[in-house]
Short mmCIF file of C-alpha atoms and ligand atoms in Angstrom, two decimals:
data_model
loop_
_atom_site.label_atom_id
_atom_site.label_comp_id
_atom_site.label_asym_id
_atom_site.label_seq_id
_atom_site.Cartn_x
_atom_site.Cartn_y
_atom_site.Cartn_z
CA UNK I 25 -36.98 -20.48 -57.58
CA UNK I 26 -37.09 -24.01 -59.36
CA UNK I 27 -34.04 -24.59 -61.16
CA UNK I 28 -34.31 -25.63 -64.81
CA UNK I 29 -32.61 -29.30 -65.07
CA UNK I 30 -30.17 -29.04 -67.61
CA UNK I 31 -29.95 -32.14 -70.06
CA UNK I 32 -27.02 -32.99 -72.72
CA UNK I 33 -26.82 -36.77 -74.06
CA UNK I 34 -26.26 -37.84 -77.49
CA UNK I 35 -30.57 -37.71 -77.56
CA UNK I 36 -31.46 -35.03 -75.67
CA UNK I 37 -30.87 -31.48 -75.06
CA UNK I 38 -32.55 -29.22 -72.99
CA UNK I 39 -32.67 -26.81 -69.98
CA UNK I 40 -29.81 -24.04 -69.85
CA UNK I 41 -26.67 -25.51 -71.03
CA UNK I 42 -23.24 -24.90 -68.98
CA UNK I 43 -20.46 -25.67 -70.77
CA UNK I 44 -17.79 -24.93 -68.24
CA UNK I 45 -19.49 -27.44 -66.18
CA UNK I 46 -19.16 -29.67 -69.33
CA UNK I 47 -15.95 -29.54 -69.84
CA UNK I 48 -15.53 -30.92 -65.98
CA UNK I 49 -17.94 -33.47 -66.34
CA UNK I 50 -17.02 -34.67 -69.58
CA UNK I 51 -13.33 -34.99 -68.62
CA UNK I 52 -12.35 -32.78 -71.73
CA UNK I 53 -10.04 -29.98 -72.39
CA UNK I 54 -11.17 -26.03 -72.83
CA UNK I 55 -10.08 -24.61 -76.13
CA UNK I 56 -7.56 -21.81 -75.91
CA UNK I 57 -9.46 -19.30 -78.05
CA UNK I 58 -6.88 -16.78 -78.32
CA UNK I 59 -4.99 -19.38 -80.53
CA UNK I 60 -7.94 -20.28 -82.26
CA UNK I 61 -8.95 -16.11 -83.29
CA UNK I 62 -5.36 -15.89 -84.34
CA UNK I 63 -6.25 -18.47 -87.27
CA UNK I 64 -7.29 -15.99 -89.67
CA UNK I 65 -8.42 -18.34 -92.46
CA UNK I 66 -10.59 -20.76 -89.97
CA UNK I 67 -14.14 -20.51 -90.51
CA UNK I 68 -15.70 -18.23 -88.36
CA UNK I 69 -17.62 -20.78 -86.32
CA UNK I 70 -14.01 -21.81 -85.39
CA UNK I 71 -12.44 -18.42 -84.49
CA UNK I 72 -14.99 -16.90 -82.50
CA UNK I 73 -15.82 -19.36 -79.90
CA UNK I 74 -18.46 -21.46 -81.14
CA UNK I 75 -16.03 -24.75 -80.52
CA UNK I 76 -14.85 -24.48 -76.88
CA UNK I 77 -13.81 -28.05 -75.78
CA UNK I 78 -11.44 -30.34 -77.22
CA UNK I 79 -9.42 -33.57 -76.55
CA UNK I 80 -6.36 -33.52 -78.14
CA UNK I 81 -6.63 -31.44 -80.48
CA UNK I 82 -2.86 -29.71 -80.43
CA UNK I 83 -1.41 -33.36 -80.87
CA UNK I 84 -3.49 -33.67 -84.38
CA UNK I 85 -2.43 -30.25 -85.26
CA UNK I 86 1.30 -31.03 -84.25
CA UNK I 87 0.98 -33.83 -86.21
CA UNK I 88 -0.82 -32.26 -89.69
CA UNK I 89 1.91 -29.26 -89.24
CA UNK I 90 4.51 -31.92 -89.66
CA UNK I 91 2.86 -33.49 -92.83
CA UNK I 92 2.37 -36.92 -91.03
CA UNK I 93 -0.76 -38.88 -91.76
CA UNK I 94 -3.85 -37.62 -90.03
CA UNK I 95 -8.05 -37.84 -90.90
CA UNK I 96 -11.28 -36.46 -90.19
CA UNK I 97 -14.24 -37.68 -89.49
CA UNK I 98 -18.02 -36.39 -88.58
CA UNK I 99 -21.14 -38.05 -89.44
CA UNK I 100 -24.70 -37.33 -89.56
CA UNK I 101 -27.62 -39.19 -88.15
CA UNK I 102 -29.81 -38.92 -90.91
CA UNK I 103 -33.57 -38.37 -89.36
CA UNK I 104 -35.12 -35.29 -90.79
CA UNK I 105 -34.05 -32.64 -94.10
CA UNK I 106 -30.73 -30.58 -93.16
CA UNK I 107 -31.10 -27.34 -91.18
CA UNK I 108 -28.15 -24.59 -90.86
CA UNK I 109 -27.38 -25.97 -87.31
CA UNK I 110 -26.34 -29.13 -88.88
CA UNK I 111 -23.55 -27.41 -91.06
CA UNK I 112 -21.29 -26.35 -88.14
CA UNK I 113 -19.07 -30.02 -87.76
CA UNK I 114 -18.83 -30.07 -91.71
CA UNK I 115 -17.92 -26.52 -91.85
CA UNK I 116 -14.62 -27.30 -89.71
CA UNK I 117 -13.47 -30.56 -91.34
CA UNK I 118 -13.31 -28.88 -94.36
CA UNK I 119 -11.71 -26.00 -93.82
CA UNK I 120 -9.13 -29.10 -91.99
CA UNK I 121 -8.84 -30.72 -95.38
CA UNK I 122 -8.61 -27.33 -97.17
CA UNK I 123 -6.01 -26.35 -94.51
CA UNK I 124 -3.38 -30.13 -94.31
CA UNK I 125 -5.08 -31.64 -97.50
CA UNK I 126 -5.84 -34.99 -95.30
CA UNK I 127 -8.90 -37.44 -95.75
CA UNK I 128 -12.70 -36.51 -94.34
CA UNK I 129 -14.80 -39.96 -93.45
CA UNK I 130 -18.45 -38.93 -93.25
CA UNK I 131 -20.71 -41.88 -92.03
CA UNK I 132 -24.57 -41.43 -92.09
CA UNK I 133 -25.92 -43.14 -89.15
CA UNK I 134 -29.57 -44.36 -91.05
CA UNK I 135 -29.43 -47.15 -88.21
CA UNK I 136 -28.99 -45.14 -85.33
CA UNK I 137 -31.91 -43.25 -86.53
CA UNK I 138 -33.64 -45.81 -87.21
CA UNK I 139 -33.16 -47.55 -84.38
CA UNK I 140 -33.83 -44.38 -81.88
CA UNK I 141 -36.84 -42.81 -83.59
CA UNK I 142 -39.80 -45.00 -83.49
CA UNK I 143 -41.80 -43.59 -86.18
CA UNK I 144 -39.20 -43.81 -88.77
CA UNK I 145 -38.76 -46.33 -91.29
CA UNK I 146 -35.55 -48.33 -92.55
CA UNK I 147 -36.67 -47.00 -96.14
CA UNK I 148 -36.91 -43.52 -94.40
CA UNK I 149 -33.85 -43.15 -92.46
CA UNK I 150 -32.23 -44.50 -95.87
CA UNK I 151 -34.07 -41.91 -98.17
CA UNK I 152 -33.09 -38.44 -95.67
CA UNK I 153 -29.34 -40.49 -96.02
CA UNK I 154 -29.21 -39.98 -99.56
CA UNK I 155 -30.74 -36.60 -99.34
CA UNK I 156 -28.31 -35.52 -96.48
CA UNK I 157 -25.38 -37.30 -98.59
CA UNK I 158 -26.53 -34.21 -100.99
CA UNK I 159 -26.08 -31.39 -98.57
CA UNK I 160 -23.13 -32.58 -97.42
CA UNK I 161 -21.40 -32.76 -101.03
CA UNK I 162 -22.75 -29.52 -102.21
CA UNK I 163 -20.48 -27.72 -99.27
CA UNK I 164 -17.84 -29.22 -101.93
CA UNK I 165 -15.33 -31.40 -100.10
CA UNK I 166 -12.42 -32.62 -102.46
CA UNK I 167 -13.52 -36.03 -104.26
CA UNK I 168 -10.20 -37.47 -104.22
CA UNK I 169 -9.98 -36.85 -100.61
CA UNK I 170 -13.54 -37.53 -98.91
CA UNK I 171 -15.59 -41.28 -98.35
CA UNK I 172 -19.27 -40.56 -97.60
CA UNK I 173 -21.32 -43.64 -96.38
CA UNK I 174 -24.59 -45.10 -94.75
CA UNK I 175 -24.16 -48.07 -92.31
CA UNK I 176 -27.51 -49.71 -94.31
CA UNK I 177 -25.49 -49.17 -97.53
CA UNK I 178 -21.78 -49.95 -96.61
CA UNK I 179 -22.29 -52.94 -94.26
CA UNK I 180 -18.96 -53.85 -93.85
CA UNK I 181 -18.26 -51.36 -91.08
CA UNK I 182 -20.47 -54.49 -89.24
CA UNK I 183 -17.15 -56.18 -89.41
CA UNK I 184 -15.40 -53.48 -87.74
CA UNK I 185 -17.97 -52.71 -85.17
CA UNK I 186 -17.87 -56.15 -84.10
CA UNK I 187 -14.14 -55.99 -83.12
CA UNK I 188 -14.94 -52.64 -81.01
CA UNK I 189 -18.00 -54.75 -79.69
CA UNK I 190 -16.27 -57.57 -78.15
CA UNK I 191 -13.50 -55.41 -76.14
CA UNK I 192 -16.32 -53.42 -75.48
CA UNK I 193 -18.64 -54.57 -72.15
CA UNK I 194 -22.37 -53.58 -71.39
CA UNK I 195 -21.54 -52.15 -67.94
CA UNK I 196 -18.99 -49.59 -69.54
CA UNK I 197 -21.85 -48.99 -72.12
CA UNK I 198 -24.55 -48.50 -69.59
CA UNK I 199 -22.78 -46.56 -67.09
CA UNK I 200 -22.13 -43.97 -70.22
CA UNK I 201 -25.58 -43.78 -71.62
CA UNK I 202 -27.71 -44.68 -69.37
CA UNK I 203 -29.82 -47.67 -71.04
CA UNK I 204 -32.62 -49.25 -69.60
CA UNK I 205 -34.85 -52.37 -69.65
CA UNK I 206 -36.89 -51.28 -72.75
CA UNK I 207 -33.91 -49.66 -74.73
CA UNK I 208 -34.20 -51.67 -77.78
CA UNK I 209 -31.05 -53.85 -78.53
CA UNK I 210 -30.07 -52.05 -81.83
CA UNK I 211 -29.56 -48.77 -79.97
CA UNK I 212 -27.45 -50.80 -77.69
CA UNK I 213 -24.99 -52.08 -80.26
CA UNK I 214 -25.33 -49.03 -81.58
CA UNK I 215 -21.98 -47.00 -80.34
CA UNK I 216 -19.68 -50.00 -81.71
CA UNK I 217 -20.83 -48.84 -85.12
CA UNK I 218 -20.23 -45.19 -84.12
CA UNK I 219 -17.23 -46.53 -82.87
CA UNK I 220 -16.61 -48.06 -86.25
CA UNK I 221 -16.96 -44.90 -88.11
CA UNK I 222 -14.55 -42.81 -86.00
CA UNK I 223 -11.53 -45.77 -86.15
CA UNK I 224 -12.20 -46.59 -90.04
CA UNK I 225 -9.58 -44.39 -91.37
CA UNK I 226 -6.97 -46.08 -89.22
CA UNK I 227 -8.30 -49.68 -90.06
CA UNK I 228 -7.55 -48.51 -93.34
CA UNK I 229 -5.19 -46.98 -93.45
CA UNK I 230 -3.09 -48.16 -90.25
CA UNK I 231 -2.42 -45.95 -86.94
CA UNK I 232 -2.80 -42.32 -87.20
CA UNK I 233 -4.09 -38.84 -85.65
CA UNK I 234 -7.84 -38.75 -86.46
CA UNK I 235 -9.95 -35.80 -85.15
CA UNK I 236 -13.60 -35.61 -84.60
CA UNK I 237 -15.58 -32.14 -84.80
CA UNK I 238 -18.77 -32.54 -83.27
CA UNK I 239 -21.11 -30.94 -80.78
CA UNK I 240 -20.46 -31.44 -77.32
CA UNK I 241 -23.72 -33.59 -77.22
CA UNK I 242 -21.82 -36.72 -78.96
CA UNK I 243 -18.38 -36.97 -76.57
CA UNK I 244 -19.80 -39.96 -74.83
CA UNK I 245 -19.11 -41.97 -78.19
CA UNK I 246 -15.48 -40.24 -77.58
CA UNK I 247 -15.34 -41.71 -74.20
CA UNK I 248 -16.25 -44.94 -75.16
CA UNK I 249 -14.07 -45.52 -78.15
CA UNK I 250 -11.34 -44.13 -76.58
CA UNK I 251 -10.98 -46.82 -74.10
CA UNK I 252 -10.51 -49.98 -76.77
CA UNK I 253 -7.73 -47.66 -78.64
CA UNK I 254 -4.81 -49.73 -77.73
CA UNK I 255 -6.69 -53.12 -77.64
CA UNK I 256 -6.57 -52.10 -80.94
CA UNK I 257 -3.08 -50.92 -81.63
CA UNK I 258 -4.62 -47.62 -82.65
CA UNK I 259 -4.15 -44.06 -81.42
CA UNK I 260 -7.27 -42.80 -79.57
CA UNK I 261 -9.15 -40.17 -81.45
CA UNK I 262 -9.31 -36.53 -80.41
CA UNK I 263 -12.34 -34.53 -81.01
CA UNK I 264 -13.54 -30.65 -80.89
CA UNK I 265 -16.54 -29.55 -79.47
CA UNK I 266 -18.75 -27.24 -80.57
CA UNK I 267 -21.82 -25.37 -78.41
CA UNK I 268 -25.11 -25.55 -79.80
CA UNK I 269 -26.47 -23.18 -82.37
CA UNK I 270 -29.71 -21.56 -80.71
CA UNK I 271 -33.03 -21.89 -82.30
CA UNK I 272 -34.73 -18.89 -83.94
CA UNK I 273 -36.12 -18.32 -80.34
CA UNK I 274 -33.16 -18.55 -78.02
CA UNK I 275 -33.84 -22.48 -77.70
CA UNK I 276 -30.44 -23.54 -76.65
CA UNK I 277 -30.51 -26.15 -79.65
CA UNK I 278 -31.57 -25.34 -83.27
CA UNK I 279 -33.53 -28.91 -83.72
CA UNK I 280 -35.92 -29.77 -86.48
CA UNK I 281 -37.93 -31.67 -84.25
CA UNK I 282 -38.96 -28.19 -83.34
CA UNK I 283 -41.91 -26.44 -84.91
CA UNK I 284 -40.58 -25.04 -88.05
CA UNK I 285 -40.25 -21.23 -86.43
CA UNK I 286 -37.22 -22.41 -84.54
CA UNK I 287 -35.05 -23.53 -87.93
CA UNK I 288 -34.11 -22.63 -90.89
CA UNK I 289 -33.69 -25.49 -93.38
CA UNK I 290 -31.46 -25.87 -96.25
CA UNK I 291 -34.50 -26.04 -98.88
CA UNK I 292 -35.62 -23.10 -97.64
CA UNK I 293 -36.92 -20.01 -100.28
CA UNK I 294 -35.92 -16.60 -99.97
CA UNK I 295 -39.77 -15.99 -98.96
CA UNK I 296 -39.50 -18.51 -96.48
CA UNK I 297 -36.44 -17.42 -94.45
CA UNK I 298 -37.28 -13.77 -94.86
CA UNK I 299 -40.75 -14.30 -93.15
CA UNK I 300 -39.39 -16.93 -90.54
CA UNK I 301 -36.22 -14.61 -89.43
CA UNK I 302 -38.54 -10.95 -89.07
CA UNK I 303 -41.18 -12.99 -87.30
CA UNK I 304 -39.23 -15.46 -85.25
CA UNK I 305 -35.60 -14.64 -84.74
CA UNK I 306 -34.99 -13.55 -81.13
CA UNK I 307 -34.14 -9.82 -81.18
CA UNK I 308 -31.76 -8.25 -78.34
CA UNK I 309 -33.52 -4.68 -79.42
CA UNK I 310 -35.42 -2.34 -77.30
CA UNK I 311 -39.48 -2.31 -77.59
CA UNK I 312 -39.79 0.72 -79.07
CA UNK I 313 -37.46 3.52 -81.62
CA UNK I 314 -37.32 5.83 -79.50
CA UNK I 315 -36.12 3.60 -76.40
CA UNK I 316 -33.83 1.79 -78.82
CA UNK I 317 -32.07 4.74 -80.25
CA UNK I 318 -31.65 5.97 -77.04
CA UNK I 319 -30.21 2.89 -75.15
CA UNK I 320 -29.18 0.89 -78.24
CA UNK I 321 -29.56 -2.91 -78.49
CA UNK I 322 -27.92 -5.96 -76.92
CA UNK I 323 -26.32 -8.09 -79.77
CA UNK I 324 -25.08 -10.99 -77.09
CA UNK I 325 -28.37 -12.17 -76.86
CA UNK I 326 -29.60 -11.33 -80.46
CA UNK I 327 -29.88 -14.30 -82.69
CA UNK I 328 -29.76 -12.86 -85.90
CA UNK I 329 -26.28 -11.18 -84.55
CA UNK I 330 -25.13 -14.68 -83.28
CA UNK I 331 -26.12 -15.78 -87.02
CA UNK I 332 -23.87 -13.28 -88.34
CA UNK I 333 -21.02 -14.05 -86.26
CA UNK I 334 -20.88 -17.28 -86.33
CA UNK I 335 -21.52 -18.35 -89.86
CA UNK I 336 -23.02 -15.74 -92.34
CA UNK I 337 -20.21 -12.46 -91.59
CA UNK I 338 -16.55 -13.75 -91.98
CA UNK I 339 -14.97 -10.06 -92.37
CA UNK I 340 -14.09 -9.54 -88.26
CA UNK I 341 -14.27 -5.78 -89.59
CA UNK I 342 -17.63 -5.36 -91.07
CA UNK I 343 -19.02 -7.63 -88.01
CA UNK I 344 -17.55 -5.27 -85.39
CA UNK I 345 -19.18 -2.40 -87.10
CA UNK I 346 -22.60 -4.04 -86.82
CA UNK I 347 -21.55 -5.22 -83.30
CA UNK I 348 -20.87 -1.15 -82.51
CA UNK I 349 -23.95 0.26 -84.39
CA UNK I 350 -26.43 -2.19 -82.91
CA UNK I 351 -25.49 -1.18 -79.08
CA UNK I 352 -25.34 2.37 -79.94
CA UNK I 353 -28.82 2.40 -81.28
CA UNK I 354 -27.52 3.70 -84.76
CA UNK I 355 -28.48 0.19 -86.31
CA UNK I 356 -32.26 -0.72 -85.63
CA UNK I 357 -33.41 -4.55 -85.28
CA UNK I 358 -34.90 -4.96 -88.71
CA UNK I 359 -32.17 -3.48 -90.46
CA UNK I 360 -29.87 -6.38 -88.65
CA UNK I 361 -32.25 -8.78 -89.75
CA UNK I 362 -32.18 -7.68 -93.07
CA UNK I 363 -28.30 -8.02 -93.08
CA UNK I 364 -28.80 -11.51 -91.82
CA UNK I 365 -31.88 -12.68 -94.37
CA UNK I 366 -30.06 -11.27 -97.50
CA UNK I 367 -26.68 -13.14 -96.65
CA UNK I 368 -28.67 -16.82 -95.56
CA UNK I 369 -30.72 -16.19 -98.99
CA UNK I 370 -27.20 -15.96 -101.57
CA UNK I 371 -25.75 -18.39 -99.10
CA UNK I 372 -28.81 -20.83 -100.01
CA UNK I 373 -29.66 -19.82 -103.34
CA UNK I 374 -26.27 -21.17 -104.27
CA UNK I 375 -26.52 -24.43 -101.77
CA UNK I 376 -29.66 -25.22 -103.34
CA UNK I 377 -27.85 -25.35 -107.05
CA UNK I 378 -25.05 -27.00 -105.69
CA UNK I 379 -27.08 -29.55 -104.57
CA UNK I 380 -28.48 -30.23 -107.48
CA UNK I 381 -25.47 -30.67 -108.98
CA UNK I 382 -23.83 -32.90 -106.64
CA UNK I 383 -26.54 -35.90 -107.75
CA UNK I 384 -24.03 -36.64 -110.60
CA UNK I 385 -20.90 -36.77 -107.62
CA UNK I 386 -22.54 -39.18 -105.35
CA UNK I 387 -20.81 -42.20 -106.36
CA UNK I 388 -17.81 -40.14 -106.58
CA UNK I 389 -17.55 -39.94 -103.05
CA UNK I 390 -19.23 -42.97 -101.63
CA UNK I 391 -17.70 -46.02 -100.10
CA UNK I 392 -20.32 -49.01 -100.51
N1 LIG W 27 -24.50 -39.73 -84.01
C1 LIG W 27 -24.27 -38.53 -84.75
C2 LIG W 27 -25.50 -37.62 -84.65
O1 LIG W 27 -26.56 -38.05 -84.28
C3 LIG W 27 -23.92 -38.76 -86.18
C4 LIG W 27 -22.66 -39.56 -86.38
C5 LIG W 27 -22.60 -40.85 -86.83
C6 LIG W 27 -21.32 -39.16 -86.13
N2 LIG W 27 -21.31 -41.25 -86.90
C7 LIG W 27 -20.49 -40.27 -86.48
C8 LIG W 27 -20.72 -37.97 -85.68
C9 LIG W 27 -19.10 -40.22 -86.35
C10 LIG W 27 -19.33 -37.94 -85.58
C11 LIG W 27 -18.53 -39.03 -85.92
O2 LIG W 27 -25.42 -36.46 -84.97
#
C-alpha cells in the first residue's frame, strides 16, 4: 500500500494530516482540552478541540488574568472572497478581546499574495483586501480596540520589517521554508513583513504578551520571529493552533482554490448553500433507511456534524442530542443537513447585512 505523503507549509496542504506528529515536528505544545471545554463562554471552535497546539499560551492567559498589557493578532492573506474556513482565527481573537478587553492587530497580507500567486494582480490582491477588510469587520470587533491594515496600504510596517530583516539570515529562512533558485525575491522577504505584523503591537506599544491564533499551517512564521525576540528587547509571541476545517468532501482543508463544491463562501444565498450542503457535504449515514435506522450513522466522520460542532451549534446540550440521535438511527442524514443549512443561512443572512454596513466603519478601524 502506497502511503499518501502528507504536506503542511504555509502554501500547501495536502495528504492526511497528523497533528500529533505536528506538534513533535513543529516543536510546539499540545493544548490541554479539558481546560479549554471548561471555558464555557469560548467559542465552540475553541472548546471542542478544533485548536490543539499552542506555544505559550498559559503565560498570555496568566498575564490577561492579571490585567497586564497583552494583544492579538491574526491576519489574512487576501487572495480569493472569504469562505467559512477562514472565520476560525477571527472567531478566537474576538472572543479574546470580548473576554480581557485587549487590542486585535489584523494585517492583510495583499503582498504575500501577490507575491505567491502568479496570476494575481497588485490591483487584485488590493481589491479582495478591502473586500476581506469587510468580512472581517462585520464579525464586529470593538472599534476602539482593533487596527485592520494591508501591507500595500500601510507601508510603514516596511520600516519594521526591515529591522526583523537584518537580524534575520537567509540560511535560517531557507532551512524553514524551503526556498529555491526560482522563488521570487518578494516571497523571500516576505516573513520579515509577517514578522512585522505579529511584533507591531509591541513596537507600539512597548514589550508585552501578544498571542497569535492561527492554523497550524502558519507556525513556521512563529519559529522564525521567535528567534529575533530579544535582539529586539521584545517578548516572543505565543500562538494557538487550530486543525483545518475539512472541505464539503472530507478534503482535509476547506480551500477556495477548490472547485466551489468543497466551500461555502460568505456571499453565499440561502439557494446556494442549501443545494451545495445536500449535494456535497460528506455524510457519515448508511446507504439506505432501512440500513440506517437499523445501525444508525457515524457523526465523527460527518461533515455537516463537524459543521455543527464546531461553529454553527454552541448549546453542548442540543449538540449531544443530535450527536445521540444520529448514531442511533433516530435522526436521518438529510434531516442533519437541514439542521446545518438553516443555521449557516441566519448565520449569513445576517453576515451579509453586516457587511454592508461595515463600508461606513472601514476607516474606523484602519491604520494607514
Ligand atoms: N499568512 C497568513 C495567511 O496566508 C495571513 C497573515 C498575514 C497572518 N499576517 C499574519 C496570520 C499575521 C497571522 C498573523 O493566511
Amino acid at each position: 500500500m502506497v502511503e499518501e505523503k502528507s504536506v503542511v507549509t504555509p502554501w500547501e496542504v495536502s495528504g492526511t494530516v497528523d497533528y500529533e506528529k505536528l506538534i513533535k515536528e513543529f516543536g510546539t505544545q499540545a493544548l490541554d482540552q479539558k481546560q479549554l471545554s471548561s471555558q464555557k463562554d469560548a467559542p465552540p471552535l475553541l472548546r471542542r478541540g478544533l485548536y490543539f497546539s499552542h506555544r505559550d499560551f498559559p503565560q498570555w492567559i496568566a498575564d490577561a488574568e492579571k490585567k497586564k498589557t497583552v494583544s492579538v493578532v491574526t491576519g489574512r492573506g487576501p487572495s480569493e472572497k472569504m469562505h467559512l474556513g477562514h472565520l476560525i482565527p477571527f472567531l478566537v481573537a474576538q472572543y479574546l478581546q470580548k473576554r480581557y478587553g485587549c487590542m486585535v492587530y489584523i494585517p492583510l497580507s495583499d503582498d504575500e499574495k501577490f507575491f505567491f500567486k502568479r496570476a494575481l494582480t497588485q490591483e487584485q490582491a488590493e481589491a479582495y483586501g478591502e473586500d476581506n477588510i469587510l468580512d472581517i469587520i462585520a464579525l464586529g470587533f470593538d472599534q476602539q480596540k482593533t487596527k485592520i491594515f494591508r501591507d500595500f496600504e500601510y507601508t510603514t510596517i516596511y520600516r519594521y520589517a526591515a529591522l526583523i530583516a537584518k537580524k534575520t539570515t537567509f540560511s535560517t529562512a531557507k532551512a524553514v521554508f524551503g526556498f529555491q533558485g526560482d522563488t521570487n525575491i518578494g516571497f523571500i522577504f516576505y516573513p520579515a513583513v509577517q514578522s512585522a505584523h505579529i511584533y507591531l503591537p509591541q513596537f507600539l506599544h512597548g514589550s508585552h504578551r501578544t498571542l497569535v491564533p492561527i492554523a497550524i499551517d502558519q507556525d513556521p512564521y512563529m519559529r522564525i520571529l521567535r528567534d529575533v525576540a530579544d535582539g529586539l528587547g521584545f517578548i516572543k509571541p505565543g500562538a494557538v493552533h487550530a486543525k483545518f476545517l475539512p472541505g464539503l468532501s472530507g478534503n482535509p482543508k476547506m480551500s477556495a482554490s477548490d472547485a466551489d463544491n468543497e466551500v461555502i463562501f460568505l456571499t453565499d444565498t440561502p439557494d446556494v448553500v442549501t443545494k451545495k450542503i445536500n449535494k456535497y457535504a460528506f455524510s457519515g449515514g448508511k446507504d439506505t433507511l432501512a440500513e440506517h435506522r437499523a445501525q444508525g450513522g457515524n457523526p465523527d466522520i460527518d461533515i455537516s456534524f463537524l459543521y455543527l460542532k464546531y461553529l454553527f451549534e454552541p448549546e453542548d446540550k442540543a449538540l449531544a442530542k443530535i450527536e445521540k440521535d444520529y448514531r442511533s438511527g433516530k435522526l436521518l442524514s438529510g434531516e442533519l443537513k437541514k439542521i446545518l443549512i438553516d443555521k449557516i443561512n441566519i448565520f449569513l443572512k445576517e453576515h451579509q447585512k453586516k457587511k454592508e454596513q461595515a463600508k461606513k466603519l472601514v476607516s474606523k478601524f484602519k491604520l494607514t
